[in-house]
Structure formats: structure tokens, C-alpha cells
Short mmCIF file of C-alpha atoms and ligand atoms in Angstrom, two decimals:
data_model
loop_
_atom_site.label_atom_id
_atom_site.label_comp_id
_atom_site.label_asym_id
_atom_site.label_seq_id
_atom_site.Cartn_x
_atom_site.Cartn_y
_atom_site.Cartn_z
CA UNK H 24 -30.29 -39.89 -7.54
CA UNK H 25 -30.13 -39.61 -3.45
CA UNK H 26 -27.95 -36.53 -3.49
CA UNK H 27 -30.15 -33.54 -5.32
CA UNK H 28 -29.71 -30.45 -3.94
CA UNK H 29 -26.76 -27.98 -2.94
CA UNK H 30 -26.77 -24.65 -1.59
CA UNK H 31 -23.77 -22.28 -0.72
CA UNK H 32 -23.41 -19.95 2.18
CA UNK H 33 -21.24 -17.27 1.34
CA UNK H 34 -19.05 -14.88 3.55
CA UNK H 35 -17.04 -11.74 3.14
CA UNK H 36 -15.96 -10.68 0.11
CA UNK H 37 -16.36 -10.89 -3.41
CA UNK H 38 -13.53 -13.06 -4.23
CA UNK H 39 -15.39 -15.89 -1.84
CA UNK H 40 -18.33 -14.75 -3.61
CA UNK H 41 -16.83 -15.59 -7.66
CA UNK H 42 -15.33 -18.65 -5.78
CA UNK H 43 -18.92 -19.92 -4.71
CA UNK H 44 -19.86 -19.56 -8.30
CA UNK H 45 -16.99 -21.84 -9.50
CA UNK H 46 -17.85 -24.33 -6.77
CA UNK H 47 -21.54 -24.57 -8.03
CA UNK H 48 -20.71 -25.22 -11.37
CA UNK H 49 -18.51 -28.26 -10.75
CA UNK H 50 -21.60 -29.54 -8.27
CA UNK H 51 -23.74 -29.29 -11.63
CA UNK H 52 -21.75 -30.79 -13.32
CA UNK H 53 -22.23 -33.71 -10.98
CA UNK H 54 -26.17 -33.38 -11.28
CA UNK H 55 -26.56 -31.39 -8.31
CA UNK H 56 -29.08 -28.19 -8.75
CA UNK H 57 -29.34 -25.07 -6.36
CA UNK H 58 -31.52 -24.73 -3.79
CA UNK H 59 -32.49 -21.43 -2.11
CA UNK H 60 -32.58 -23.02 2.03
CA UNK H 61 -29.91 -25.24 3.79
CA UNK H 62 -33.27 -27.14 5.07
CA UNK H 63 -33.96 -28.86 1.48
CA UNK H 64 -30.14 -29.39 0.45
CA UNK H 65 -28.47 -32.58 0.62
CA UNK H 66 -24.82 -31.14 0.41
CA UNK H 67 -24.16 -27.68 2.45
CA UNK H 68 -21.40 -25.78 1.61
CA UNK H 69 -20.32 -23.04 3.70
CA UNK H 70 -17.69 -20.62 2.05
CA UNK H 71 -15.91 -18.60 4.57
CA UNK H 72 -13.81 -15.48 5.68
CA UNK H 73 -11.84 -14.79 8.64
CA UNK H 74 -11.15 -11.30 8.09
CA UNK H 75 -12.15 -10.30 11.45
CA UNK H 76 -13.27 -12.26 14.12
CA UNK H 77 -16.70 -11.37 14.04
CA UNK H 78 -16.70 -13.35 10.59
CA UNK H 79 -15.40 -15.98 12.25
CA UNK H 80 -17.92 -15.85 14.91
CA UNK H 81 -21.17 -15.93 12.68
CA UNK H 82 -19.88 -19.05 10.89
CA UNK H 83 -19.27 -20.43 14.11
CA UNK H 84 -23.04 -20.38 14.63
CA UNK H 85 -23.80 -21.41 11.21
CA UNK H 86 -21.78 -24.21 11.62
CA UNK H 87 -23.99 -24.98 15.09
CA UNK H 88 -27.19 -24.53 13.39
CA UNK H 89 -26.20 -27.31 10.38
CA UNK H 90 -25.13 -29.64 13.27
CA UNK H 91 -29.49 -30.04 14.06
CA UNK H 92 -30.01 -31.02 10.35
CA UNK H 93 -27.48 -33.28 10.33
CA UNK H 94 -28.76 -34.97 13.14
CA UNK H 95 -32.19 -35.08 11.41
CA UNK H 96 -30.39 -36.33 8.05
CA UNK H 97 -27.39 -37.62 8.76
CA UNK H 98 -27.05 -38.17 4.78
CA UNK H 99 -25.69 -34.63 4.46
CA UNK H 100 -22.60 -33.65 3.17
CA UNK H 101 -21.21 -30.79 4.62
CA UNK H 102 -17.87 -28.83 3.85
CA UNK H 103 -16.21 -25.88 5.33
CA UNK H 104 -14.24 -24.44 2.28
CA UNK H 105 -12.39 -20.70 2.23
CA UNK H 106 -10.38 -18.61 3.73
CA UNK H 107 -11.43 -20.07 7.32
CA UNK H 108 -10.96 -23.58 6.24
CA UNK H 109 -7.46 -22.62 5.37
CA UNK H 110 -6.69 -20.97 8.38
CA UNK H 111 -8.51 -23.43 11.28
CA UNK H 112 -7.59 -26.79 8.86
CA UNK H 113 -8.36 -30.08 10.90
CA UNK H 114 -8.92 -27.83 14.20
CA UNK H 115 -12.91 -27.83 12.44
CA UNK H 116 -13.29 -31.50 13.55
CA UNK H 117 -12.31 -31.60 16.67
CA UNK H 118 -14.79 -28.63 17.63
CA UNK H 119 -17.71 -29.43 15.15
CA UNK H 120 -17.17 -33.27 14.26
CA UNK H 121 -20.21 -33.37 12.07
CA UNK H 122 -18.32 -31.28 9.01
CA UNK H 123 -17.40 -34.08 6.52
CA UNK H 124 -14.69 -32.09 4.95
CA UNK H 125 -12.46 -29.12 4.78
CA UNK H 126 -11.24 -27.50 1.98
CA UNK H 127 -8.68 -24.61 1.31
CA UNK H 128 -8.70 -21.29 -0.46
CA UNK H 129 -6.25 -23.15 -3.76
CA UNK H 130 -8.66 -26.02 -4.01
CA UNK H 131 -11.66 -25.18 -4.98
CA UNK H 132 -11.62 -26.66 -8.30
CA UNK H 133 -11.26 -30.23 -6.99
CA UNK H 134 -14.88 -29.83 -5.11
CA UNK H 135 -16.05 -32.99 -6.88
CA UNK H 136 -13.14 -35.04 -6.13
CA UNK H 137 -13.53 -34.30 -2.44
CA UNK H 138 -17.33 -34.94 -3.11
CA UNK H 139 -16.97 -38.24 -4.97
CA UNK H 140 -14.15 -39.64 -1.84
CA UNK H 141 -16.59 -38.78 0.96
CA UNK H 142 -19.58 -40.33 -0.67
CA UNK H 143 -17.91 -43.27 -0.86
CA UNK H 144 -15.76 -43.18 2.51
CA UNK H 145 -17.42 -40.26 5.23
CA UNK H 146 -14.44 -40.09 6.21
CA UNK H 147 -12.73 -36.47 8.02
CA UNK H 148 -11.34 -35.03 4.48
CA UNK H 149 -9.05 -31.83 4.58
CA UNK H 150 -7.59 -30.59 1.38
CA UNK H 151 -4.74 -27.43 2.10
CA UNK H 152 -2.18 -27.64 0.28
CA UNK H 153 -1.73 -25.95 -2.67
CA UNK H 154 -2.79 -27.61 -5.75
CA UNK H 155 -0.34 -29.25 -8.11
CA UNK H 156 -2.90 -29.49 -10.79
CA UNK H 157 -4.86 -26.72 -11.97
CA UNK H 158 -6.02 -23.63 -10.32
CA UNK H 159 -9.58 -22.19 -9.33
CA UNK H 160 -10.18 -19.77 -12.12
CA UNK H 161 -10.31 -22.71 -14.48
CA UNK H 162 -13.52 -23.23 -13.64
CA UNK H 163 -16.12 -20.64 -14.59
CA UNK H 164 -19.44 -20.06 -13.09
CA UNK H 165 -22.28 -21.32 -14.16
CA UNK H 166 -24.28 -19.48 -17.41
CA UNK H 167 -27.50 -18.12 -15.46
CA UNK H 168 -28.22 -15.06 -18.10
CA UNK H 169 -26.52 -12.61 -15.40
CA UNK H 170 -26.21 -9.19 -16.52
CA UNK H 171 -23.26 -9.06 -14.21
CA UNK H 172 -19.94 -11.25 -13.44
CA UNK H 173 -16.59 -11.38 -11.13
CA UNK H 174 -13.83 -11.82 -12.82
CA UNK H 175 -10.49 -12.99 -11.01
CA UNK H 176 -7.57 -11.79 -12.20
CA UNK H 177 -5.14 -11.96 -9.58
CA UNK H 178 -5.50 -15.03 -6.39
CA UNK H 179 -3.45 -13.95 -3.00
CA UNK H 180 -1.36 -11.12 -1.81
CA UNK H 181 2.36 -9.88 -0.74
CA UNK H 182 1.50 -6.83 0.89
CA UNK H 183 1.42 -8.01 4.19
CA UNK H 184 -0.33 -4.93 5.93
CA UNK H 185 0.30 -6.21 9.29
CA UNK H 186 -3.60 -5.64 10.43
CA UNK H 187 -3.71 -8.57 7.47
CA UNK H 188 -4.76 -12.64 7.70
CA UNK H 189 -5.47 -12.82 3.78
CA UNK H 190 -1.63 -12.80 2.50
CA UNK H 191 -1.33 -16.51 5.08
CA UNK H 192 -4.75 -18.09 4.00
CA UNK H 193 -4.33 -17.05 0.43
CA UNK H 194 -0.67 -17.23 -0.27
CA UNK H 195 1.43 -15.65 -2.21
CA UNK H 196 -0.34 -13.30 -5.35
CA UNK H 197 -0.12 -14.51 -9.10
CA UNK H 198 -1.30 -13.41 -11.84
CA UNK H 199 -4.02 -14.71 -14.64
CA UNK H 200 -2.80 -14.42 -18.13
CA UNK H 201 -4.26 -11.80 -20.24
CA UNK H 202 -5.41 -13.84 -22.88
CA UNK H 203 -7.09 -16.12 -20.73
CA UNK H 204 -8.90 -13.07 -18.94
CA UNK H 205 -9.89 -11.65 -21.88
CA UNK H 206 -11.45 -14.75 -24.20
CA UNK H 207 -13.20 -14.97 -20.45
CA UNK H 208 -14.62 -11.98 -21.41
CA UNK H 209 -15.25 -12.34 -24.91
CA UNK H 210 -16.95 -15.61 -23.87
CA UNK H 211 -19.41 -13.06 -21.23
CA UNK H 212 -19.92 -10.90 -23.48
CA UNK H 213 -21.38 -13.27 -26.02
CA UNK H 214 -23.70 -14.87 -23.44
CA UNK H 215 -25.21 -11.39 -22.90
CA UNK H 216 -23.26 -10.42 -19.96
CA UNK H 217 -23.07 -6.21 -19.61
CA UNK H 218 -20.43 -5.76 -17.17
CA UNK H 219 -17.77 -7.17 -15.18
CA UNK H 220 -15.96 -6.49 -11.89
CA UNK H 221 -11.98 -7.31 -12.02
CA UNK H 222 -11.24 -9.11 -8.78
CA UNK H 223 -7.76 -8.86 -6.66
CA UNK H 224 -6.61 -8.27 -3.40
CA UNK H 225 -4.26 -5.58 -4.99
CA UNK H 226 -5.65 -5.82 -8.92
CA UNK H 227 -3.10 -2.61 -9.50
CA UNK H 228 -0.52 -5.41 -9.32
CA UNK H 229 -1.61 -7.19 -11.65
CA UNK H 230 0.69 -8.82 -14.44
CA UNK H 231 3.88 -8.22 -11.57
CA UNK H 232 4.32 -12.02 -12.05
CA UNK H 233 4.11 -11.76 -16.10
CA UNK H 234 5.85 -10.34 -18.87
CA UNK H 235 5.26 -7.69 -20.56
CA UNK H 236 1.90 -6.70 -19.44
CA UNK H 237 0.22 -4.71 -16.54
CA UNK H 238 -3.23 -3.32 -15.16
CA UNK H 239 -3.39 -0.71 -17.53
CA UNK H 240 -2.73 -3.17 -20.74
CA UNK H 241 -5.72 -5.42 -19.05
CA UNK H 242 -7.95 -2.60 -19.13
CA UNK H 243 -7.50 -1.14 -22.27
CA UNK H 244 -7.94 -4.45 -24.19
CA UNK H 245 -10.93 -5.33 -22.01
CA UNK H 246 -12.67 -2.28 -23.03
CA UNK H 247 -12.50 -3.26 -26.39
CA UNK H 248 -14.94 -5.84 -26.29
CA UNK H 249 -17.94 -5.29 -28.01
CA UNK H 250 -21.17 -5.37 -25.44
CA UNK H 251 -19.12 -5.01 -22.02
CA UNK H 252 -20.68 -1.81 -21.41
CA UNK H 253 -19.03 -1.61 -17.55
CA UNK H 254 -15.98 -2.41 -16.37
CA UNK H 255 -15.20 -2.16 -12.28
CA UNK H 256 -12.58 -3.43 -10.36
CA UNK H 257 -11.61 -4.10 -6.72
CA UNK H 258 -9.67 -3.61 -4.94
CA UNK H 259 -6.85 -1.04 -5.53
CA UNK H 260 -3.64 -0.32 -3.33
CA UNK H 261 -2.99 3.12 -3.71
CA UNK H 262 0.70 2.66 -3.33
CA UNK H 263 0.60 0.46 -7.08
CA UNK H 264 -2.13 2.93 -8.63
CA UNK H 265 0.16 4.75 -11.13
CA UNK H 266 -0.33 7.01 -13.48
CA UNK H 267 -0.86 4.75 -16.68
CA UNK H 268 -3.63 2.78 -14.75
CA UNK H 269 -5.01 6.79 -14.26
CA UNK H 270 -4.88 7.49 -18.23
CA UNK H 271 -5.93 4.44 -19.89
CA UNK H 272 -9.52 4.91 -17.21
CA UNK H 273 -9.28 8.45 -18.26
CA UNK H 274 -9.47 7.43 -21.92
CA UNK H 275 -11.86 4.59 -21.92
CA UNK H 276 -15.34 4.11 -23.04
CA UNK H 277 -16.46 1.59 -20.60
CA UNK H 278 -14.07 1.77 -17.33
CA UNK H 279 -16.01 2.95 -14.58
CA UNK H 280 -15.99 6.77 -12.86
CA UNK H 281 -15.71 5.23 -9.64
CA UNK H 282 -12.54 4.94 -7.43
CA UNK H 283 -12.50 2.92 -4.39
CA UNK H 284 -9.17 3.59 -2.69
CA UNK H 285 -8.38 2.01 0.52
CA UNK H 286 -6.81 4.43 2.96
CA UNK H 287 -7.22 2.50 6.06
CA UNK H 288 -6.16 5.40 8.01
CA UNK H 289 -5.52 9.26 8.47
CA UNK H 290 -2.00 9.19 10.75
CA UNK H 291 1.43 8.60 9.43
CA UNK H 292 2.15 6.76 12.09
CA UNK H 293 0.02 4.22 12.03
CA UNK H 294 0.08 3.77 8.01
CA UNK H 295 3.71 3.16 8.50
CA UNK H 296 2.85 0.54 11.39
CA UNK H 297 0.30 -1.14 9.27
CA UNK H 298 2.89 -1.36 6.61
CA UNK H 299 0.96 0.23 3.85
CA UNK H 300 3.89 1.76 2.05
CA UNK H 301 2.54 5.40 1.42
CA UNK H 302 2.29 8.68 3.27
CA UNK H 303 -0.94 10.95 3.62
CA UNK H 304 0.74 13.31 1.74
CA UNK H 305 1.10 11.05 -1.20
CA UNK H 306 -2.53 10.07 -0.75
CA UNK H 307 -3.95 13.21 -0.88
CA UNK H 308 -1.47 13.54 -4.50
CA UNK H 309 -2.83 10.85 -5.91
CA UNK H 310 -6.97 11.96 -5.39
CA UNK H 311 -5.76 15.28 -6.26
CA UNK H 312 -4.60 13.49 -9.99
CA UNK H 313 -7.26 11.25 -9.87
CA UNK H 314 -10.21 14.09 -9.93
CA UNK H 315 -8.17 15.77 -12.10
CA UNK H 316 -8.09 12.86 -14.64
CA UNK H 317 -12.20 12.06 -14.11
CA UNK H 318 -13.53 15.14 -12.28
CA UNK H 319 -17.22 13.54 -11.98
CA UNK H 320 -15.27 10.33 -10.60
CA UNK H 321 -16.81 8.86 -7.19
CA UNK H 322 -14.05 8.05 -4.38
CA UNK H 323 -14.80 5.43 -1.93
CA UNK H 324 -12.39 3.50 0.67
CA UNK H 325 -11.90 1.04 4.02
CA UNK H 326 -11.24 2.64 7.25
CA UNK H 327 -9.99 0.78 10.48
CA UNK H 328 -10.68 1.76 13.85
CA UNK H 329 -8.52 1.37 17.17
CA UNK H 330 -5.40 -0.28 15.39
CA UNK H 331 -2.43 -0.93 18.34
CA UNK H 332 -1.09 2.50 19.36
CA UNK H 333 -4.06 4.23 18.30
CA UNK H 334 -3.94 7.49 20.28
CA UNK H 335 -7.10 10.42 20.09
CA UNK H 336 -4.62 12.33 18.10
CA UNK H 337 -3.87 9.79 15.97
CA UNK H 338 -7.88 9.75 15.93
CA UNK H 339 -8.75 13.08 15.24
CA UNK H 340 -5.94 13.12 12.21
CA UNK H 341 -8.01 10.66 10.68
CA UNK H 342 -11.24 12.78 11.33
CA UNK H 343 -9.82 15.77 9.75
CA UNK H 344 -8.58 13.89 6.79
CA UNK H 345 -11.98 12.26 5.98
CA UNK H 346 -13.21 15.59 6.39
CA UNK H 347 -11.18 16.86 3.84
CA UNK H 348 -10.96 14.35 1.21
CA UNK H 349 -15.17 14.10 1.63
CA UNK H 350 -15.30 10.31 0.68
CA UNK H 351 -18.83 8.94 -1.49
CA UNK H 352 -18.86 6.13 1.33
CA UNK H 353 -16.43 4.85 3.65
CA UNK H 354 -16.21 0.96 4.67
CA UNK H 355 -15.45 1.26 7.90
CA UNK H 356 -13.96 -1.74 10.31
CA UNK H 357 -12.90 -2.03 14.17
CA UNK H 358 -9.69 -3.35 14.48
CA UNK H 359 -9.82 -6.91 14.85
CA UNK H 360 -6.93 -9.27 16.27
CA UNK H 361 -5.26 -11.79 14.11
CA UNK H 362 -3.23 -14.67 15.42
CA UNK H 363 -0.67 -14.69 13.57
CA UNK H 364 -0.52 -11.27 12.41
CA UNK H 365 2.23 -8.41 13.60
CA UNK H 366 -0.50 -6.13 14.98
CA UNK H 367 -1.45 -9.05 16.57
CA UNK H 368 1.37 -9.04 19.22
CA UNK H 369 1.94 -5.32 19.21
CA UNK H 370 1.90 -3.08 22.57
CA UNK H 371 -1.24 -0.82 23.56
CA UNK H 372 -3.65 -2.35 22.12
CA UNK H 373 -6.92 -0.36 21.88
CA UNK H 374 -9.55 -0.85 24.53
CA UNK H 375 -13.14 -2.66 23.12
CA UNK H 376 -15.00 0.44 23.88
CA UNK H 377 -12.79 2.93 23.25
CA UNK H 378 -12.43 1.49 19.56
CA UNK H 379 -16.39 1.79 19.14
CA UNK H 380 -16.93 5.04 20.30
CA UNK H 381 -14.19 5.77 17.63
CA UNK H 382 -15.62 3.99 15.23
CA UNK H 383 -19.54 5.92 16.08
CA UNK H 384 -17.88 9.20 15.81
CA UNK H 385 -16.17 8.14 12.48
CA UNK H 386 -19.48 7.01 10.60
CA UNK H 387 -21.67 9.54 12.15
CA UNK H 388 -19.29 12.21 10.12
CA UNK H 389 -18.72 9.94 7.05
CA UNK H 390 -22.57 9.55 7.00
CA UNK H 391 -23.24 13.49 7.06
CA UNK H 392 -20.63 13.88 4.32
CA UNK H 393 -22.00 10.90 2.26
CA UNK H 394 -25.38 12.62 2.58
CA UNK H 395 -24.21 16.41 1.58
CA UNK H 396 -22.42 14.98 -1.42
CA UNK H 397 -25.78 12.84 -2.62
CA UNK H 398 -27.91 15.82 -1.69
CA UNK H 399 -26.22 17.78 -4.71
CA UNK H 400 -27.68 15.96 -6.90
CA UNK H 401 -31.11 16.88 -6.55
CA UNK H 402 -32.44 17.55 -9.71
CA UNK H 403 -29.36 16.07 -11.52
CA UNK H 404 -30.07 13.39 -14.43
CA UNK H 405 -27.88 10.16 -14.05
CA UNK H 406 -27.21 7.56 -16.30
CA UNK H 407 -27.67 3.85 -14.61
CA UNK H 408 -27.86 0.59 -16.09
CA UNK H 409 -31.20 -1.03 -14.95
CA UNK H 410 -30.42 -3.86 -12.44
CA UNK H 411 -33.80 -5.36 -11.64
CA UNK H 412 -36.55 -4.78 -9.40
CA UNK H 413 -35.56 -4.18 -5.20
CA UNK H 414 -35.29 -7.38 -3.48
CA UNK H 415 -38.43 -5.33 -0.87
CA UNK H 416 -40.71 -3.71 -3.26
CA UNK H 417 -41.56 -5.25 -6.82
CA UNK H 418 -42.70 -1.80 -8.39
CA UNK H 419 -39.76 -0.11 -7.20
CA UNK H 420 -36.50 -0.53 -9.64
CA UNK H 421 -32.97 -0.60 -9.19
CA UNK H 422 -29.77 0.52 -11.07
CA UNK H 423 -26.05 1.73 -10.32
CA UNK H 424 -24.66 4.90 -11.70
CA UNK H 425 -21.34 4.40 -13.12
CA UNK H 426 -19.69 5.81 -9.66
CA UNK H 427 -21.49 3.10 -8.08
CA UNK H 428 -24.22 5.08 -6.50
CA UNK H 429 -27.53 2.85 -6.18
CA UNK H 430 -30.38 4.10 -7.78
CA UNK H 431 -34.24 3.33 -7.06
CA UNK H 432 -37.11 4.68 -8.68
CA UNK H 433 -41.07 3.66 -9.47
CA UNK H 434 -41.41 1.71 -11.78
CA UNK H 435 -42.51 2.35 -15.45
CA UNK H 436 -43.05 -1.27 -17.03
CA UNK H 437 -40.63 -0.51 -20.12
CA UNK H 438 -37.65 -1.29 -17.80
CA UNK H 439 -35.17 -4.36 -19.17
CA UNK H 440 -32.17 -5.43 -17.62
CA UNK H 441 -29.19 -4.18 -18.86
CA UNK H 442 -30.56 -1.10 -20.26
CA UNK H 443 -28.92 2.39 -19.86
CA UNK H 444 -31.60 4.82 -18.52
CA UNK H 445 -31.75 7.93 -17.49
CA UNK H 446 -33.26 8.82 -14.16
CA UNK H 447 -34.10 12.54 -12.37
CA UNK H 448 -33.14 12.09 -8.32
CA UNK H 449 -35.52 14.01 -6.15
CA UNK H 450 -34.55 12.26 -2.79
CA UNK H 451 -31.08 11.32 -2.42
CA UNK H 452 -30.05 9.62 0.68
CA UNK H 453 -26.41 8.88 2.83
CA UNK H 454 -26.49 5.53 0.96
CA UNK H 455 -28.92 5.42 -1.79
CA UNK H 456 -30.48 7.96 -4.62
CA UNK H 457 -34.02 7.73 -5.25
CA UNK H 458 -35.51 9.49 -8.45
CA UNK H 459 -37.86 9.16 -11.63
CA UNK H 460 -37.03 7.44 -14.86
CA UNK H 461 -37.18 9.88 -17.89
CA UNK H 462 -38.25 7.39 -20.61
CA UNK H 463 -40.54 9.71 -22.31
CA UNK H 464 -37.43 12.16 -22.08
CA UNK H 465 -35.05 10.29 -23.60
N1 5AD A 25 -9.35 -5.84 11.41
C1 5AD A 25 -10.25 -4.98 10.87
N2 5AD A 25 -10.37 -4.76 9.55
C2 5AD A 25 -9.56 -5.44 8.72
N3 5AD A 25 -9.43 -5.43 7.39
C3 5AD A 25 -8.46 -6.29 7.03
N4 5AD A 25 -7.94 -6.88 8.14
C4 5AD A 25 -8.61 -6.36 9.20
C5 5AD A 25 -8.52 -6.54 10.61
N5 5AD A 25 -7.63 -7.38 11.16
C6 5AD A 25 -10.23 -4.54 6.53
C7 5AD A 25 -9.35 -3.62 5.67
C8 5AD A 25 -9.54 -4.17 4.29
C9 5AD A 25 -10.96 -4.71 4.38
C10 5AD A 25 -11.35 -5.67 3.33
O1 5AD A 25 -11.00 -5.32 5.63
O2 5AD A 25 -9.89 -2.31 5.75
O3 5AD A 25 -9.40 -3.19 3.28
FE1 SF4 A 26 -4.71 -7.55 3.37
FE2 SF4 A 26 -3.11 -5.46 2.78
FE3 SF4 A 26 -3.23 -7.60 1.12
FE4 SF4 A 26 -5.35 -5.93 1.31
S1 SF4 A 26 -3.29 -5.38 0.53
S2 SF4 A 26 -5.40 -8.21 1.33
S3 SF4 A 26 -5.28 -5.34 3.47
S4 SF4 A 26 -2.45 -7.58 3.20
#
């Protein structure tokens, strides 16, 4: 066969990420196999994001740099698929003419269709619309013996925060059935698979479109399953995380301790122009119950900096509330303009460098609070389920705690993926927690 070889760039976030898996099991299915450089494949897939414009910008040059190969091989195939695709459509031609084809964020799972017409035409190919046949969770990915898998649940989003491009390149939210989700899972689980991560713009939604059934049902039959020994989930709204979600993760066996809330910021007056739909006040309430509910629970969330109207005492609320609420970690993001978008076209916006000396002041104090908080656990046993070894050093191993907190220590030689093991930190750091294993203590 000519055609051999694929490989996948992904960008942003994990959604595009269980989407590139679904796209490389339909190319096996056509024969193709995985390669790890865009120099030996013979179709090039780039998945993208256009959360912020920086996103947009790296693909950009990605795109540039696939432009040379293509004049070396012009037998290439090359697609721009995702939520950037969506977005840009047939604009993609007109400033890179060598991409053979665009595809949006509802067609993924008619890849090989697209595939099979531009073999046989090479002809400009954009598919947008959504699909009247089928929808991208019908394909899974491909069985590689991972310990670990995304799982969509729900595709799109109505929130319309109006910071937001995802609700217009990935449409209105709907639901998975639960049945479908969970023989998914049963499926996993039988192929060896330890634990999943629940995937959804707003996954606290989930089942709104349905009848009868919610988050909280999802997660308590979910846990169920024999051998799913962790169950995540991203990414929550706090306005939709109610108290049944809190009790059913309260009472499971495998639902993880860790909570990553979004806040996105620390003023009333800008959550109300960003259209988020709660109050600080209610915030704080609901990490108050949450702590309550799972006291050794870790709390993580997104951040923007310099959104329109942003004033230093807007600022220094949010300062004061990070300070208080002392975050695990903090994702935090300059504000970046969306065509299309309210914020877009709202007054003041915030100068360039004004927004990143906000945002250095921001994750210098996040960083000293992440730190303090992994300091206390010097000494402290944690339970982590062994990952592999570090993509830098082979005789150092890795492992998450259930709040998420990555884990490195020497290694021992008795480590297997998947296993539960107990390790002793001695240096913690702002992002990591290094310790020893305690096999011969266990
Ligand atoms: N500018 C900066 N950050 C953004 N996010 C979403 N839209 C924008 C934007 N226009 C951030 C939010 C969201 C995370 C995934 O990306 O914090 O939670
Ligand atoms: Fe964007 Fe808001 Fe939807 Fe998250 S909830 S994807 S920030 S619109």
C-alpha cells in the first residue's frame, strides 16, 4: 500500500485529545499505523483548538512547517480537523492552499470517508455541518493496553460565558446515554483498563437532555464496575455542581478526592459580565460543603487574567480570594479576544502588559500557596496508582495520588502499571511530590 503511516498533532484539551483517539482508530481500520514524526507519515492530521489565540497562533506555524514536506512529497494528505477547522472553515485554503481538507468538531467519525474522496479526487474538502448520521463517540479508540481512558459523555455547551468560542465551534451540548457510557466502560474494564476520566465542557450537566437520569446516577453506576479502580472527571461548572453529585462522590469507592472547580475569577462584577451564573459568595458555599463532604479532597480551578473592565480592584479581589480559598493548582489564562464573542466587543479592554503583570503577580502567589500546601506533606504516606516510568529519567517512576498530585520516586524494579502503591514524600514541590516507595512496608 502507498499510504502507510499517520500521525496526529493534538491541541488543547482533552476532549481534542479522546477525539484524536477516535480519529486513529478509523485510520486503522483503513490499514494505516501510527507513526511517532510528521517526517515519516503519509497522512498528517492536525487536531486543533482555538481557545485563545495563542492556540491559534502555534497551529498557524505548524501548518507552515507541513507546507516544506508537502513540497518534498506532495503525496501527503493533510487535514485540519477541530475546533479551529470549525471556526476558520474554507478561510484554511485560501491562506495555506496545501491542506487537502477540513473537517469540523461533529465529524470526526466520517475521517475515512473524507480520506477515501480525496485519494481519489485532491480536491479542497470541508466537512461542517453537523452530521446527519452518527456521532463521534461511536467510534472508540483504539485497544493499546492503556491503563487509562477519556470517556465523553457530554459533546458542546450552552453556557455561553461570554469570554467563550467553544459553545459556536461545538454547538449546542447533548448528552450520551447511560447505558451506552457504561457497557463503554464495562468493555474498558475488561480490556484491563484502571481508570477513566468523564469528559464535558460542563459534565455536571450531564443527562439535562435525557430522562430520568443525571451526573450523580452516571457516577454511582460507573463505580460499580468491577476493576475501574479511578474515576475523574472534567470539567465541572460550579453553578450545576449540586449536592447529590457531592454525596454520591462522598459515598463512592472509586470517585476521585479531587475537585477541579473553575472559578475564572474573584470579582462579582466581572463573574456576572462573563455570564457565569454564580456569586463569590456562593462559591466559597459550595468549597465550604465540598471539604466538608471529602475533607482530604484536592481543589483545583482556571483563572483568567485582564477580562474587559478589569480594574486593580477588581484585581486584588481576586488575589485575596485565591488567598483564601488556597487552591492545589490554579490554571491560569490571559484574557484572549474572540471574534465573535460578547467580551469580544466590550469597552476597556485590558492593556497587553497590564494583563501580564497581572497574570505574574497571580501565579507567583498561586505558586507559593501550591508549594505550602505540598510542603505538608512531608513525611505523609500517599496512595498512587503506578503510571510508568518519567518520560526524562527511566529509573525514576511516576504515579498520581487520587487528588491528582503527581508523584515521582526511584525506582524499585517491582513496580507494574496499574498497581496501588504506597509512597513516603520527602521533597514535595509547587507542582510535583517526590518520595520513596514503601514496598517492603506494605
Ligand atoms: N481567553 C482566555 N482564557 C479562556 N478560557 C476560555 N476562553 C478563554 C479566553 N477567551 C479558559 C477558561 C476555561 C479554560 C479551558 O480556558 O478559563 O476554563
Ligand atoms: Fe466555555 Fe463557559 Fe462552556 Fe466552559 S462553560 S466551555 S468556559 S462557555
Amino acid at each position: 500500500m502507498k499510504h502507510n503511516k499517520y500521525k496526529i498533532l493534538t491541541y488543547g484539551c482533552q476532549m481534542n485529545e479522546s477525539d484524536s483517539m477516535r480519529m486513529g482508530t478509523q485510520l486503522e481500520q483503513l490499514g494505516f499505523k501510527e507513526c511517532s514524526s510528521m517526517e515519516q507519515a503519509d497522512i498528517i492530521l492536525l487536531n486543533t483548538c482555538c481557545v485563545r489565540e495563542s492556540a491559534e497562533n502555534k497551529i498557524y506555524g505548524k501548518i507552515g512547517e507541513i507546507k516544506h514536506l508537502k513540497q518534498d512529497n506532495p503525496e501527503i494528505i493533510f487535514g485540519v480537523v477541530g475546533c479551529m477547522a470549525q471556526k476558520e472553515g474554507e478561510k484554511l485554503f485560501k491562506r495555506a492552499p496545501h491542506i487537502d481538507f477540513v473537517l469540523g468538531t461533529n465529524k470526526i467519525h466520517e475521517l475515512n470517508n473524507v480520506i477515501n474522496e480525496i485519494k481519489m479526487s485532491r480536491h479542497h474538502l470541508t466537512e461542517l455541518a453537523p452530521s446527519d448520521g452518527g456521532t463521534p463517540e461511536e467510534v472508540l479508540p483504539p485497544d493499546r493496553g492503556d491503563l487509562s481512558v477519556w470517556v465523553p459523555i457530554t459533546y458542546g455547551c450552552n453556557n455561553f460565558c461570554t469570554y467563550c468560542i467553544v459553545p459556536y465551534v461545538r454547538g449546542r451540548e447533548h448528552s450520551r446515554p447511560m447505558q451506552a457510557v457504561i457497557d463503554e466502560v464495562k468493555n474498558y474494564s475488561k480490556n484491563g483498563v484502571k481508570e477513566i476520566t468523564l469528559l464535558g465542557q460542563n459534565v455536571n450537566s450531564y443527562g439535562k437532555d435525557l430522562v430520568n437520569v443525571d451526573f450523580a446516577d452516571l457516577l454511582y453506576n460507573l463505580d460499580k464496575i468491577d476493576g475501574i479502580e479511578r474515576i475523574r472527571y472534567m470539567t465541572s461548572h460550579p453553578r450545576d455542581l449540586n449536592d447529590k453529585v457531592i454525596d454520591t462522590i462522598k459515598n463512592s469507592r472509586h470517585v476521585c478526592t479531587h475537585f477541579h472547580l473553575p472559578v475564572q475569577h474573584g470579582s462579582d462584577r466581572i463573574l456576572k459580565a462573563m455570564n457565569r451564573g454564580y456569586t463569590i459568595e456562593y462559591y466559597r458555599e459550595l468549597v465550604e460543603k465540598v471539604r466538608t463532604a471529602v475533607p482530604d479532597c484536592s481543589l483545583t480551578t482556571d483563572i483568567i487574567v485582564g477580562f474587559p473592565g478589569e480594574t486593580e480592584e477588581d484585581f486584588s479581589q481576586m488575589l485575596n480570594f485565591i488567598k483564601d480559598i488556597r487552591y492545589d493548582a490554579a490554571y491560569t489564562f490571559l484574557y484572549s479576544k474572540r471574534s465573535g464573542t460578547p467580551a469580544a466587543t466590550m469597552d476597556n479592554q485590558v492593556a497587553e502588559d497590564v494583563k501580564k503583570q497581572r497574570l505574574n503577580k497571580l501565579m507567583s502567589v498561586q505558586n507559593n500557596i501550591s508549594l505550602s500546601i505540598n510542603e505538608t506533606f512531608v513525611g505523609k504516606c500517599v496512595e498512587v496508582m503506578v503510571e510508568g516510568p518519567s518520560r526524562t529519567d527511566a529509573n525514576v517512576y511516576t504515579g498520581r495520588t487520587s487528588t491528582n498530585k503527581i508523584v515521582l520516586w526511584q525506582k524499585e524494579g517491582q513496580e507494574k502499571q496499574g498497581d496501588l502503591l504506597t509512597v513516603k514524600i520527602t521533597h514535595p514541590q509547587t507542582w510535583i511530590l517526590k518520595g520513596e516507595a514503601q514496598y517492603d512496608k506494605q
